[in-house]
CSV table of C-alpha atoms in Angstrom, one decimal:
chain,number,residue,atom,x,y,z
A,1,UNK,CA,-50.3,-16.1,-97.3
A,2,UNK,CA,-47.9,-18.3,-95.9
A,3,UNK,CA,-47.0,-17.2,-92.3
A,4,UNK,CA,-43.9,-15.3,-91.2
A,5,UNK,CA,-40.9,-17.3,-90.6
A,6,UNK,CA,-39.2,-17.1,-87.3
A,7,UNK,CA,-36.0,-17.9,-85.6
A,8,UNK,CA,-33.5,-17.9,-88.3
A,9,UNK,CA,-30.0,-17.3,-86.8
A,10,UNK,CA,-26.3,-16.5,-88.7
A,11,UNK,CA,-24.0,-14.2,-87.2
A,12,UNK,CA,-23.7,-11.8,-90.1
A,13,UNK,CA,-27.8,-11.1,-89.9
A,14,UNK,CA,-29.4,-8.5,-88.3
A,15,UNK,CA,-31.5,-8.9,-85.0
A,16,UNK,CA,-34.7,-9.7,-86.0
A,17,UNK,CA,-37.4,-7.0,-86.1
A,18,UNK,CA,-40.4,-6.5,-83.9
A,19,UNK,CA,-42.7,-7.5,-86.3
A,20,UNK,CA,-41.0,-10.5,-86.7
A,21,UNK,CA,-39.7,-10.2,-90.5
A,22,UNK,CA,-35.9,-11.6,-90.8
A,23,UNK,CA,-33.5,-9.0,-92.5
A,24,UNK,CA,-30.3,-10.7,-93.6
A,25,UNK,CA,-27.4,-10.6,-96.2
A,26,UNK,CA,-26.7,-12.6,-99.4
A,27,UNK,CA,-25.4,-16.2,-98.7
A,28,UNK,CA,-21.8,-16.8,-98.0
A,29,UNK,CA,-21.6,-19.3,-101.0
A,30,UNK,CA,-22.2,-15.8,-103.4
A,31,UNK,CA,-19.7,-13.7,-102.1
A,32,UNK,CA,-20.9,-10.1,-102.2
A,33,UNK,CA,-18.8,-9.3,-105.0
A,34,UNK,CA,-20.1,-11.9,-107.3
A,35,UNK,CA,-23.7,-11.9,-106.7
A,36,UNK,CA,-24.4,-10.1,-110.0
A,37,UNK,CA,-22.4,-13.2,-111.9
A,38,UNK,CA,-23.7,-15.5,-109.5
A,39,UNK,CA,-27.6,-14.2,-110.6
A,40,UNK,CA,-26.5,-14.2,-114.4
A,41,UNK,CA,-24.7,-17.6,-114.2
A,42,UNK,CA,-26.4,-19.7,-112.0
A,43,UNK,CA,-30.0,-17.6,-111.6
A,44,UNK,CA,-32.0,-20.3,-110.2
A,45,UNK,CA,-29.7,-21.6,-107.6
A,46,UNK,CA,-29.2,-17.7,-106.7
A,47,UNK,CA,-32.9,-17.1,-106.0
A,48,UNK,CA,-33.2,-20.5,-104.2
A,49,UNK,CA,-30.9,-20.0,-101.9
A,50,UNK,CA,-31.8,-16.4,-100.8
A,51,UNK,CA,-34.8,-17.2,-98.6
A,52,UNK,CA,-33.4,-19.4,-95.9
A,53,UNK,CA,-31.3,-15.9,-95.3
A,54,UNK,CA,-34.3,-13.7,-94.2
A,55,UNK,CA,-37.2,-12.3,-96.2
A,56,UNK,CA,-35.3,-9.2,-97.0
A,57,UNK,CA,-31.9,-9.9,-98.3
A,58,UNK,CA,-29.4,-7.5,-99.0
A,59,UNK,CA,-27.2,-8.1,-102.3
A,60,UNK,CA,-24.8,-6.5,-104.4
A,61,UNK,CA,-25.4,-5.7,-108.3
A,62,UNK,CA,-22.0,-4.8,-109.7
A,63,UNK,CA,-21.2,-1.4,-107.5
A,64,UNK,CA,-24.8,-1.1,-106.4
A,65,UNK,CA,-26.7,-2.3,-103.3
A,66,UNK,CA,-30.2,-3.8,-103.6
A,67,UNK,CA,-32.6,-6.0,-101.7
A,68,UNK,CA,-34.4,-8.9,-102.6
A,69,UNK,CA,-37.7,-9.4,-101.6
A,70,UNK,CA,-38.6,-13.2,-100.6
A,71,UNK,CA,-41.5,-13.6,-98.8
A,72,UNK,CA,-45.1,-13.0,-100.7
A,73,UNK,CA,-46.7,-11.0,-97.8
A,74,UNK,CA,-43.8,-8.3,-98.0
A,75,UNK,CA,-44.0,-8.9,-101.9
A,76,UNK,CA,-47.6,-7.8,-102.3
A,77,UNK,CA,-47.2,-5.0,-99.8
A,78,UNK,CA,-45.0,-3.4,-102.3
A,79,UNK,CA,-46.7,-4.1,-105.1
A,80,UNK,CA,-49.6,-2.1,-104.1
A,81,UNK,CA,-47.8,0.9,-102.4
A,82,UNK,CA,-46.9,2.2,-105.9
A,83,UNK,CA,-46.2,5.5,-104.8
A,84,UNK,CA,-43.5,4.4,-102.1
A,85,UNK,CA,-42.3,1.5,-104.7
A,86,UNK,CA,-42.1,2.9,-108.0
A,87,UNK,CA,-41.3,1.3,-111.4
A,88,UNK,CA,-37.4,2.0,-111.5
A,89,UNK,CA,-34.2,0.2,-110.3
A,90,UNK,CA,-31.6,-0.8,-113.1
A,91,UNK,CA,-34.2,-3.1,-114.9
A,92,UNK,CA,-36.2,0.1,-116.1
A,93,UNK,CA,-33.6,2.4,-116.2
A,94,UNK,CA,-32.9,0.4,-119.4
A,95,UNK,CA,-36.1,-0.4,-120.3
A,96,UNK,CA,-37.1,3.2,-120.8
A,97,UNK,CA,-34.2,3.8,-123.3
A,98,UNK,CA,-35.4,0.6,-124.9
A,99,UNK,CA,-39.7,1.0,-124.7
A,100,UNK,CA,-39.8,4.9,-123.5
A,101,UNK,CA,-42.2,5.9,-121.1
A,102,UNK,CA,-45.1,3.6,-122.0
A,103,UNK,CA,-47.6,1.9,-119.7
A,104,UNK,CA,-45.1,-0.7,-118.9
A,105,UNK,CA,-42.3,1.7,-117.7
A,106,UNK,CA,-43.9,4.9,-116.4
A,107,UNK,CA,-43.9,5.9,-113.5
A,108,UNK,CA,-46.7,6.3,-110.6
A,109,UNK,CA,-47.9,9.7,-111.6
A,110,UNK,CA,-48.6,8.9,-115.4
A,111,UNK,CA,-49.9,5.3,-114.9
A,112,UNK,CA,-53.3,5.9,-114.3
A,113,UNK,CA,-54.4,8.1,-117.1
A,114,UNK,CA,-52.2,5.5,-119.3
A,115,UNK,CA,-53.7,2.9,-118.1
A,116,UNK,CA,-57.3,4.4,-118.8
A,117,UNK,CA,-56.7,5.1,-122.1
A,118,UNK,CA,-55.9,1.4,-123.0
A,119,UNK,CA,-57.7,-0.2,-120.9
A,120,UNK,CA,-61.0,-0.4,-123.3
A,121,UNK,CA,-58.8,-2.7,-125.9
A,122,UNK,CA,-58.3,-5.2,-123.3
A,123,UNK,CA,-61.3,-5.6,-122.0
A,124,UNK,CA,-63.4,-9.0,-121.7
A,125,UNK,CA,-65.6,-8.4,-124.4
A,126,UNK,CA,-62.7,-7.7,-127.0
A,127,UNK,CA,-60.3,-10.7,-125.7
A,128,UNK,CA,-64.4,-12.2,-127.1
A,129,UNK,CA,-63.4,-10.8,-130.5
A,130,UNK,CA,-59.5,-11.5,-131.1
A,131,UNK,CA,-60.6,-15.1,-130.4
A,132,UNK,CA,-61.2,-16.1,-134.2
A,133,UNK,CA,-57.9,-14.4,-135.0
A,134,UNK,CA,-55.7,-16.2,-132.2
A,135,UNK,CA,-57.2,-19.5,-133.4
A,136,UNK,CA,-56.4,-18.6,-136.9
A,137,UNK,CA,-52.9,-18.1,-136.2
A,138,UNK,CA,-52.4,-21.0,-134.0
A,139,UNK,CA,-53.4,-23.3,-137.1
A,140,UNK,CA,-51.3,-21.1,-139.4
A,141,UNK,CA,-48.1,-21.7,-137.5
A,142,UNK,CA,-48.8,-25.8,-136.9
A,143,UNK,CA,-50.0,-26.2,-140.4
A,144,UNK,CA,-47.3,-27.6,-142.1
A,145,UNK,CA,-45.5,-29.4,-139.6
A,146,UNK,CA,-45.2,-32.9,-141.1
A,147,UNK,CA,-45.0,-36.2,-139.0
A,148,UNK,CA,-41.1,-37.3,-138.0
A,149,UNK,CA,-40.4,-33.3,-138.6
A,150,UNK,CA,-38.4,-31.2,-135.8
A,151,UNK,CA,-39.5,-28.3,-135.2
A,152,UNK,CA,-38.1,-25.0,-133.1
A,153,UNK,CA,-41.1,-24.8,-131.0
A,154,UNK,CA,-39.8,-21.7,-129.7
A,155,UNK,CA,-39.6,-19.6,-132.6
A,156,UNK,CA,-42.8,-21.3,-133.5
A,157,UNK,CA,-44.2,-19.7,-130.6
A,158,UNK,CA,-42.7,-16.4,-131.1
A,159,UNK,CA,-44.1,-16.6,-134.8
A,160,UNK,CA,-47.3,-16.8,-133.2
A,161,UNK,CA,-47.3,-14.3,-130.1
A,162,UNK,CA,-45.9,-11.9,-132.8
A,163,UNK,CA,-48.9,-12.3,-135.1
A,164,UNK,CA,-51.5,-11.8,-132.6
A,165,UNK,CA,-49.7,-8.8,-130.9
A,166,UNK,CA,-49.1,-7.4,-134.5
A,167,UNK,CA,-52.7,-7.7,-135.4
A,168,UNK,CA,-54.2,-7.0,-132.4
A,169,UNK,CA,-51.9,-3.4,-132.6
A,170,UNK,CA,-52.0,-2.8,-136.5
A,171,UNK,CA,-54.7,-4.8,-137.7
A,172,UNK,CA,-52.7,-6.5,-141.0
A,173,UNK,CA,-49.7,-3.8,-141.3
A,174,UNK,CA,-47.0,-6.2,-140.3
A,175,UNK,CA,-46.2,-8.6,-143.1
A,176,UNK,CA,-44.5,-12.1,-142.6
A,177,UNK,CA,-40.9,-10.7,-143.5
A,178,UNK,CA,-41.5,-7.8,-140.4
A,179,UNK,CA,-42.9,-10.2,-138.2
A,180,UNK,CA,-39.9,-12.4,-138.4
A,181,UNK,CA,-37.6,-9.3,-138.3
A,182,UNK,CA,-39.0,-8.7,-135.0
A,183,UNK,CA,-38.6,-11.8,-133.5
A,184,UNK,CA,-35.2,-12.1,-134.7
A,185,UNK,CA,-34.7,-8.3,-133.0
A,186,UNK,CA,-36.2,-9.6,-130.0
A,187,UNK,CA,-33.6,-12.4,-129.3
A,188,UNK,CA,-31.0,-9.9,-129.4
A,189,UNK,CA,-32.8,-7.5,-127.1
A,190,UNK,CA,-33.9,-9.7,-124.4
A,191,UNK,CA,-29.9,-11.3,-123.9
A,192,UNK,CA,-28.8,-7.5,-123.8
A,193,UNK,CA,-31.5,-6.3,-121.5
A,194,UNK,CA,-30.4,-9.0,-118.8
A,195,UNK,CA,-26.9,-8.4,-118.7
A,196,UNK,CA,-27.6,-4.5,-118.4
A,197,UNK,CA,-30.2,-5.3,-115.2
A,198,UNK,CA,-27.6,-7.3,-113.5
A,199,UNK,CA,-24.6,-5.3,-114.4
A,200,UNK,CA,-25.9,-1.7,-114.0
A,201,UNK,CA,-22.6,0.1,-115.4
A,202,UNK,CA,-23.9,2.0,-118.2
A,203,UNK,CA,-19.7,2.4,-119.5
A,204,UNK,CA,-19.5,-1.6,-120.4
A,205,UNK,CA,-22.4,-1.2,-122.7
A,206,UNK,CA,-20.9,2.1,-124.9
A,207,UNK,CA,-18.0,-0.4,-125.7
A,208,UNK,CA,-18.5,-0.9,-129.7
A,209,UNK,CA,-18.6,-5.1,-128.6
A,210,UNK,CA,-20.4,-7.1,-131.0
A,211,UNK,CA,-22.6,-8.0,-128.5
A,212,UNK,CA,-23.7,-4.2,-127.8
A,213,UNK,CA,-23.8,-3.7,-131.5
A,214,UNK,CA,-26.2,-6.3,-131.9
A,215,UNK,CA,-28.4,-4.7,-128.9
A,216,UNK,CA,-28.3,-1.6,-130.4
A,217,UNK,CA,-29.2,-2.5,-133.9
A,218,UNK,CA,-31.9,-4.6,-132.4
A,219,UNK,CA,-33.5,-1.7,-130.5
A,220,UNK,CA,-33.5,0.7,-133.7
A,221,UNK,CA,-34.8,-2.2,-136.0
A,222,UNK,CA,-38.3,-2.3,-133.5
A,223,UNK,CA,-38.3,1.4,-133.3
A,224,UNK,CA,-38.1,1.6,-137.0
A,225,UNK,CA,-40.9,-0.7,-137.7
A,226,UNK,CA,-42.9,0.8,-135.2
A,227,UNK,CA,-42.8,4.2,-136.9
A,228,UNK,CA,-43.3,2.5,-140.4
A,229,UNK,CA,-46.5,1.1,-139.3
A,230,UNK,CA,-48.1,4.4,-138.0
A,231,UNK,CA,-46.6,6.7,-141.0
A,232,UNK,CA,-48.3,4.4,-143.2
A,233,UNK,CA,-51.5,4.3,-141.1
A,234,UNK,CA,-51.4,8.3,-141.2
A,235,UNK,CA,-52.1,7.9,-144.9
A,236,UNK,CA,-54.1,5.6,-144.8
A,237,UNK,CA,-58.2,4.7,-143.7
A,238,UNK,CA,-58.9,4.6,-139.7
A,239,UNK,CA,-58.9,1.0,-138.3
A,240,UNK,CA,-60.4,-0.4,-135.3
A,241,UNK,CA,-57.5,-1.7,-133.4
A,242,UNK,CA,-55.0,-0.4,-131.2
A,243,UNK,CA,-53.2,2.1,-133.1
A,244,UNK,CA,-56.3,3.7,-134.0
A,245,UNK,CA,-57.3,4.3,-130.3
A,246,UNK,CA,-54.1,5.9,-129.9
A,247,UNK,CA,-53.8,8.2,-133.0
A,248,UNK,CA,-57.2,9.0,-132.4
A,249,UNK,CA,-56.2,9.9,-128.5
A,250,UNK,CA,-53.7,12.5,-129.9
A,251,UNK,CA,-56.5,14.6,-131.3
A,252,UNK,CA,-58.0,17.0,-128.4
A,253,UNK,CA,-62.2,16.2,-127.9
A,254,UNK,CA,-62.4,18.7,-125.2
A,255,UNK,CA,-63.0,15.6,-122.2
A,256,UNK,CA,-58.9,15.1,-121.7
A,257,UNK,CA,-55.8,16.1,-122.9
A,258,UNK,CA,-54.8,14.9,-126.2
A,259,UNK,CA,-51.4,12.2,-125.9
A,260,UNK,CA,-48.1,13.0,-127.6
A,261,UNK,CA,-46.6,11.4,-131.1
A,262,UNK,CA,-43.8,9.9,-128.7
A,263,UNK,CA,-46.8,8.4,-126.3
A,264,UNK,CA,-48.1,6.8,-129.4
A,265,UNK,CA,-44.8,5.2,-130.3
A,266,UNK,CA,-44.1,4.4,-126.3
A,267,UNK,CA,-46.9,2.4,-126.0
A,268,UNK,CA,-46.9,0.3,-129.2
A,269,UNK,CA,-43.3,-0.6,-128.6
A,270,UNK,CA,-43.7,-1.2,-125.1
A,271,UNK,CA,-47.2,-3.8,-125.6
A,272,UNK,CA,-45.3,-5.2,-129.1
A,273,UNK,CA,-42.3,-6.4,-127.2
A,274,UNK,CA,-43.9,-7.7,-124.0
A,275,UNK,CA,-47.0,-9.2,-125.8
A,276,UNK,CA,-44.6,-11.2,-128.3
A,277,UNK,CA,-41.7,-12.3,-125.9
A,278,UNK,CA,-43.9,-13.3,-122.5
A,279,UNK,CA,-46.8,-15.7,-124.0
A,280,UNK,CA,-43.9,-17.5,-126.5
A,281,UNK,CA,-41.7,-18.5,-124.1
A,282,UNK,CA,-45.4,-19.7,-121.7
A,283,UNK,CA,-45.8,-21.9,-124.7
A,284,UNK,CA,-42.8,-23.3,-125.6
A,285,UNK,CA,-42.6,-24.3,-121.8
A,286,UNK,CA,-45.5,-25.6,-121.7
A,287,UNK,CA,-44.9,-28.1,-124.7
A,288,UNK,CA,-41.5,-28.9,-122.9
A,289,UNK,CA,-43.3,-29.8,-119.7
A,290,UNK,CA,-46.3,-31.7,-121.5
A,291,UNK,CA,-43.6,-34.0,-123.4
A,292,UNK,CA,-42.1,-34.7,-119.4
A,293,UNK,CA,-45.7,-35.6,-118.0
A,294,UNK,CA,-47.6,-37.9,-120.0
A,295,UNK,CA,-50.5,-38.2,-117.8
A,296,UNK,CA,-51.1,-34.7,-118.0
A,297,UNK,CA,-51.1,-34.8,-121.3
A,298,UNK,CA,-53.7,-37.5,-122.3
A,299,UNK,CA,-55.8,-35.6,-119.5
A,300,UNK,CA,-55.3,-32.3,-121.8
A,301,UNK,CA,-56.0,-34.4,-125.1
A,302,UNK,CA,-59.1,-35.6,-123.7
A,303,UNK,CA,-60.6,-32.2,-122.8
A,304,UNK,CA,-59.5,-30.9,-125.8
A,305,UNK,CA,-61.1,-33.7,-128.0
A,306,UNK,CA,-64.1,-33.2,-126.1
A,307,UNK,CA,-64.4,-29.9,-125.9
A,308,UNK,CA,-63.8,-29.3,-129.7
A,309,UNK,CA,-65.9,-32.3,-131.2
A,310,UNK,CA,-64.1,-32.1,-134.6
A,311,UNK,CA,-63.8,-28.7,-134.5
A,312,UNK,CA,-60.1,-27.1,-135.7
A,313,UNK,CA,-60.0,-24.8,-133.0
A,314,UNK,CA,-62.0,-23.0,-130.1
A,315,UNK,CA,-64.3,-20.2,-130.1
A,316,UNK,CA,-65.2,-18.0,-127.6
A,317,UNK,CA,-67.7,-20.2,-125.9
A,318,UNK,CA,-65.6,-22.8,-125.8
A,319,UNK,CA,-62.8,-21.3,-123.0
A,320,UNK,CA,-65.0,-21.7,-120.3
A,321,UNK,CA,-65.3,-25.5,-121.1
A,322,UNK,CA,-61.2,-25.8,-121.2
A,323,UNK,CA,-60.9,-26.1,-117.5
A,324,UNK,CA,-57.8,-28.4,-117.3
A,325,UNK,CA,-56.4,-26.9,-120.4
A,326,UNK,CA,-56.2,-23.4,-118.5
A,327,UNK,CA,-54.9,-25.3,-115.4
A,328,UNK,CA,-52.1,-26.4,-117.6
A,329,UNK,CA,-51.1,-22.9,-118.7
A,330,UNK,CA,-51.8,-21.9,-115.0
A,331,UNK,CA,-49.4,-24.4,-113.8
A,332,UNK,CA,-46.5,-23.5,-116.0
A,333,UNK,CA,-46.7,-20.0,-115.2
A,334,UNK,CA,-46.1,-21.3,-111.7
A,335,UNK,CA,-43.9,-23.7,-112.9
A,336,UNK,CA,-41.7,-21.6,-115.2
A,337,UNK,CA,-42.9,-17.8,-115.1
A,338,UNK,CA,-41.5,-16.0,-118.2
A,339,UNK,CA,-41.3,-13.0,-116.1
A,340,UNK,CA,-39.5,-14.4,-113.2
A,341,UNK,CA,-37.1,-11.0,-112.1
A,342,UNK,CA,-38.3,-7.5,-111.5
A,343,UNK,CA,-37.0,-4.3,-109.7
A,344,UNK,CA,-38.4,-1.4,-108.2
A,345,UNK,CA,-36.8,1.8,-106.8
A,346,UNK,CA,-37.9,3.8,-103.2
A,347,UNK,CA,-39.5,7.4,-103.8
A,348,UNK,CA,-38.6,8.0,-100.5
A,349,UNK,CA,-36.9,6.8,-97.3
A,350,UNK,CA,-39.5,4.2,-95.6
A,351,UNK,CA,-39.3,1.4,-93.1
A,352,UNK,CA,-39.6,-2.3,-94.9
A,353,UNK,CA,-39.5,-5.1,-92.9
A,354,UNK,CA,-38.2,-3.6,-90.0
A,355,UNK,CA,-35.2,-2.2,-92.3
A,356,UNK,CA,-34.8,1.2,-93.0
A,357,UNK,CA,-34.3,1.9,-97.0
A,358,UNK,CA,-33.3,4.7,-98.1
A,359,UNK,CA,-34.7,7.2,-100.8
A,360,UNK,CA,-33.5,5.4,-104.2
A,361,UNK,CA,-32.9,2.2,-102.7
A,362,UNK,CA,-33.4,-0.7,-105.5
A,363,UNK,CA,-35.8,-3.5,-104.5
A,364,UNK,CA,-35.9,-6.8,-106.3
A,365,UNK,CA,-38.5,-9.3,-106.3
A,366,UNK,CA,-38.8,-13.0,-107.9
A,367,UNK,CA,-42.3,-14.7,-109.3
A,368,UNK,CA,-40.1,-17.9,-109.5
A,369,UNK,CA,-38.6,-17.5,-106.0
A,370,UNK,CA,-42.1,-17.1,-104.7
A,371,UNK,CA,-43.6,-20.0,-106.7
A,372,UNK,CA,-41.2,-22.4,-105.9
A,373,UNK,CA,-41.7,-21.6,-101.8
A,374,UNK,CA,-42.9,-25.1,-100.5
A,375,UNK,CA,-44.3,-23.3,-97.6
A,376,UNK,CA,-46.9,-21.9,-100.2
A,377,UNK,CA,-47.0,-24.8,-102.9
A,378,UNK,CA,-46.2,-28.4,-101.8
A,379,UNK,CA,-43.6,-30.2,-104.1
A,380,UNK,CA,-43.4,-27.3,-105.6
A,381,UNK,CA,-40.6,-28.7,-108.1
A,382,UNK,CA,-43.2,-30.5,-109.5
A,383,UNK,CA,-45.4,-29.8,-112.6
A,384,UNK,CA,-49.1,-30.4,-111.2
A,385,UNK,CA,-52.0,-28.8,-112.9
A,386,UNK,CA,-54.8,-30.4,-110.6
A,387,UNK,CA,-53.6,-27.6,-108.2
A,388,UNK,CA,-55.8,-25.3,-110.2
A,389,UNK,CA,-59.3,-27.3,-110.8
A,390,UNK,CA,-62.5,-26.1,-109.1
A,391,UNK,CA,-62.2,-27.1,-105.3
A,392,UNK,CA,-58.9,-27.4,-105.6
A,393,UNK,CA,-57.2,-24.1,-104.7
A,394,UNK,CA,-57.0,-22.9,-101.5
A,395,UNK,CA,-56.3,-19.0,-101.3
A,396,UNK,CA,-54.6,-18.8,-98.2
A,397,UNK,CA,-51.6,-20.9,-100.1
A,398,UNK,CA,-51.6,-19.3,-103.1
A,399,UNK,CA,-51.5,-15.7,-102.8
A,400,UNK,CA,-47.4,-16.2,-103.9
A,401,UNK,CA,-48.7,-17.0,-107.4
A,402,UNK,CA,-48.1,-13.5,-109.0
A,403,UNK,CA,-47.5,-14.4,-113.0
A,404,UNK,CA,-49.1,-11.0,-113.8
A,405,UNK,CA,-48.0,-9.3,-110.8
A,406,UNK,CA,-50.6,-7.5,-108.3
A,407,UNK,CA,-51.8,-4.3,-107.1
A,408,UNK,CA,-52.8,-1.2,-109.7
A,409,UNK,CA,-49.6,-2.3,-112.1
A,410,UNK,CA,-51.0,-5.9,-112.9
A,411,UNK,CA,-50.6,-6.7,-116.3
A,412,UNK,CA,-53.2,-4.8,-118.5
A,413,UNK,CA,-53.2,-8.0,-120.6
A,414,UNK,CA,-53.5,-10.9,-118.3
A,415,UNK,CA,-57.1,-11.9,-119.2
A,416,UNK,CA,-56.3,-11.5,-123.5
A,417,UNK,CA,-52.8,-13.2,-122.3
A,418,UNK,CA,-54.9,-16.4,-120.8
A,419,UNK,CA,-57.1,-16.8,-123.7
A,420,UNK,CA,-54.5,-16.4,-126.4
A,421,UNK,CA,-52.2,-19.2,-124.5
A,422,UNK,CA,-55.3,-21.3,-124.0
A,423,UNK,CA,-56.7,-21.3,-127.4
A,424,UNK,CA,-53.3,-21.5,-128.8
A,425,UNK,CA,-52.6,-24.9,-126.9
A,426,UNK,CA,-55.8,-26.4,-127.4
A,427,UNK,CA,-55.6,-25.7,-131.0
A,428,UNK,CA,-51.9,-26.9,-131.2
A,429,UNK,CA,-52.8,-30.3,-129.3
A,430,UNK,CA,-55.7,-30.8,-131.2
A,431,UNK,CA,-53.6,-31.7,-134.1
A,432,UNK,CA,-50.2,-32.8,-132.6
A,433,UNK,CA,-48.2,-34.3,-129.9
A,434,UNK,CA,-44.3,-32.8,-129.7
A,435,UNK,CA,-41.8,-35.1,-128.3
A,436,UNK,CA,-38.1,-34.4,-127.3
A,437,UNK,CA,-35.3,-34.9,-129.2
A,438,UNK,CA,-32.9,-38.0,-127.6
A,439,UNK,CA,-30.3,-36.7,-125.2
A,440,UNK,CA,-29.7,-33.4,-123.2
A,441,UNK,CA,-31.3,-30.5,-124.0
A,442,UNK,CA,-28.9,-27.5,-124.2
A,443,UNK,CA,-29.5,-24.9,-120.9
A,444,UNK,CA,-30.9,-21.9,-122.7
A,445,UNK,CA,-28.9,-18.7,-121.8
A,446,UNK,CA,-30.4,-16.0,-119.5
A,447,UNK,CA,-32.3,-13.5,-121.4
A,448,UNK,CA,-35.5,-11.1,-120.6
A,449,UNK,CA,-38.0,-13.7,-119.9
A,450,UNK,CA,-37.7,-17.9,-118.5
A,451,UNK,CA,-38.1,-20.5,-120.8
A,452,UNK,CA,-36.7,-22.8,-123.7
A,453,UNK,CA,-34.9,-20.4,-126.2
A,454,UNK,CA,-34.2,-23.3,-129.0
A,455,UNK,CA,-36.5,-26.0,-128.0
A,456,UNK,CA,-36.2,-28.6,-131.1
A,457,UNK,CA,-39.3,-31.2,-130.9
A,458,UNK,CA,-40.4,-33.9,-133.3
A,459,UNK,CA,-43.8,-34.0,-134.6
A,460,UNK,CA,-46.2,-36.6,-134.0
A,461,UNK,CA,-49.8,-37.0,-135.7
A,462,UNK,CA,-52.2,-37.0,-133.2
A,463,UNK,CA,-54.2,-40.1,-132.6
A,464,UNK,CA,-57.7,-39.7,-130.9
A,465,UNK,CA,-57.8,-41.2,-127.3
A,466,UNK,CA,-61.4,-41.9,-126.6
A,467,UNK,CA,-62.7,-40.5,-123.4
A,468,UNK,CA,-62.5,-42.4,-120.8
A,469,UNK,CA,-59.5,-44.3,-121.6
A,470,UNK,CA,-57.8,-45.7,-118.6
A,471,UNK,CA,-54.0,-43.4,-117.4
A,472,UNK,CA,-50.9,-44.8,-118.2
A,473,UNK,CA,-49.4,-45.9,-114.3
A,474,UNK,CA,-46.0,-44.4,-114.8
A,475,UNK,CA,-47.2,-40.9,-115.4
A,476,UNK,CA,-47.4,-38.6,-112.9
A,477,UNK,CA,-44.9,-40.6,-110.6
A,478,UNK,CA,-42.0,-37.9,-109.2
A,479,UNK,CA,-38.6,-38.5,-110.6
A,480,UNK,CA,-35.8,-40.4,-108.5
A,481,UNK,CA,-32.4,-39.3,-108.1
A,482,UNK,CA,-31.3,-41.7,-110.5
A,483,UNK,CA,-33.3,-39.5,-113.3
A,484,UNK,CA,-30.5,-38.8,-115.2
A,485,UNK,CA,-32.0,-35.2,-116.5
A,486,UNK,CA,-34.6,-33.5,-115.3
A,487,UNK,CA,-36.8,-30.2,-116.5
A,488,UNK,CA,-35.0,-28.0,-114.1
A,489,UNK,CA,-31.6,-29.4,-115.0
A,490,UNK,CA,-32.0,-27.9,-118.6
A,491,UNK,CA,-33.8,-24.4,-117.8
A,492,UNK,CA,-32.1,-21.4,-117.4
A,493,UNK,CA,-33.5,-18.6,-115.5
A,494,UNK,CA,-34.0,-15.1,-117.1
A,495,UNK,CA,-35.2,-11.7,-116.1
A,496,UNK,CA,-38.4,-10.3,-117.6
A,497,UNK,CA,-40.7,-7.6,-118.3
A,498,UNK,CA,-43.6,-7.3,-115.6
A,499,UNK,CA,-46.6,-5.6,-115.3
A,500,UNK,CA,-48.5,-3.1,-117.5
């Protein structure tokens, strides 16, 4: 962990608490009444402005007070104390309407039982079982690409992740048209969810505007798809998938109380949405970053070609050998974490960072903010997968890396997601190099995750690079002030669904 920062002085900031935590109010460049607007319009600028004003900073979200936690040690303290800092706040108030009380959104009291039910389907041996379908779906998504073709990489990665998670949840119950319907529904949901989080005024979203109607239709569509899959399974043969696990749990066996039909529905909706959106955004970010960092791309291709050795996709035994490929994914999760802003709510009055928080207070934390703290990550804005190679990681500097959260609510699918993204990257990069289109790339609007939402890139067939080929000299040179556009200037922040 980085050391606590001291010595901050501004007239509007509270005195230094005895434990050294700095408590402040939001910066003057974002007036109090416009914190929600600033978070919506300039989310990354707003976040990056906060640490200079304290380790715990008070902001306003609409009419509500909230506190942003800006120090990694404080964030870990909060995430490990789930009795005091429970899933809640405006984000989870909205998510529960969407997802019900599944493993992602449930309260502390219900979480342990729900996690125990689902955990066996995400243990490492089960992840190995899914390697074949991950590789097959990655092959499928790029099989029909052609040299010189412009592809929507964001949509392609969403097709991939939706196909994978739907097969894990429902076997082959969702056809291509239904999978596409899920993807289109998610586009409306992630946009509407972010607005509902930062402007938590329910009356605004009951007005029948086109955007509100699109959001409600999208939510209804996802729920209808899940209900149809459940109904179809009940009329068919049992299957060895997560839906089968949940349906089995509805029948009492004397060992534990059966779960309800609503619980089956809520778990499936939660895992379908979170399992599609976040990894797809990370993969889209990977390919965007690779196109801007030729040396990283060269090293990735060299490793993939060596490990696959002419095969079309990796198998379970290849994952430990894809060291640099995994480092690329990890650095992308640091540089552009799909889940970038989360809320918690206090279940009791508590002292936190030398400040007394009332019961029901909204507390926020941002993986993006922590991941870009130069005190934890030198050259934080640079994309450097070498940070994560064996022997290079210093634990004391990287406690701030929390792409899957931490504590008992750490994402239940973290191992699965890392395997899925590593397999997809290796499979696609073995065949294709993706290049940005000429000119600036449009900044994506905020949604439920951070990442490019409509990333058009040009396909180039891979020319195999012999192992040991010298790197190109300019590949990892830092950008200068004269660089016309940077990766950060083209990306906007979103808000995400975090840990299960």
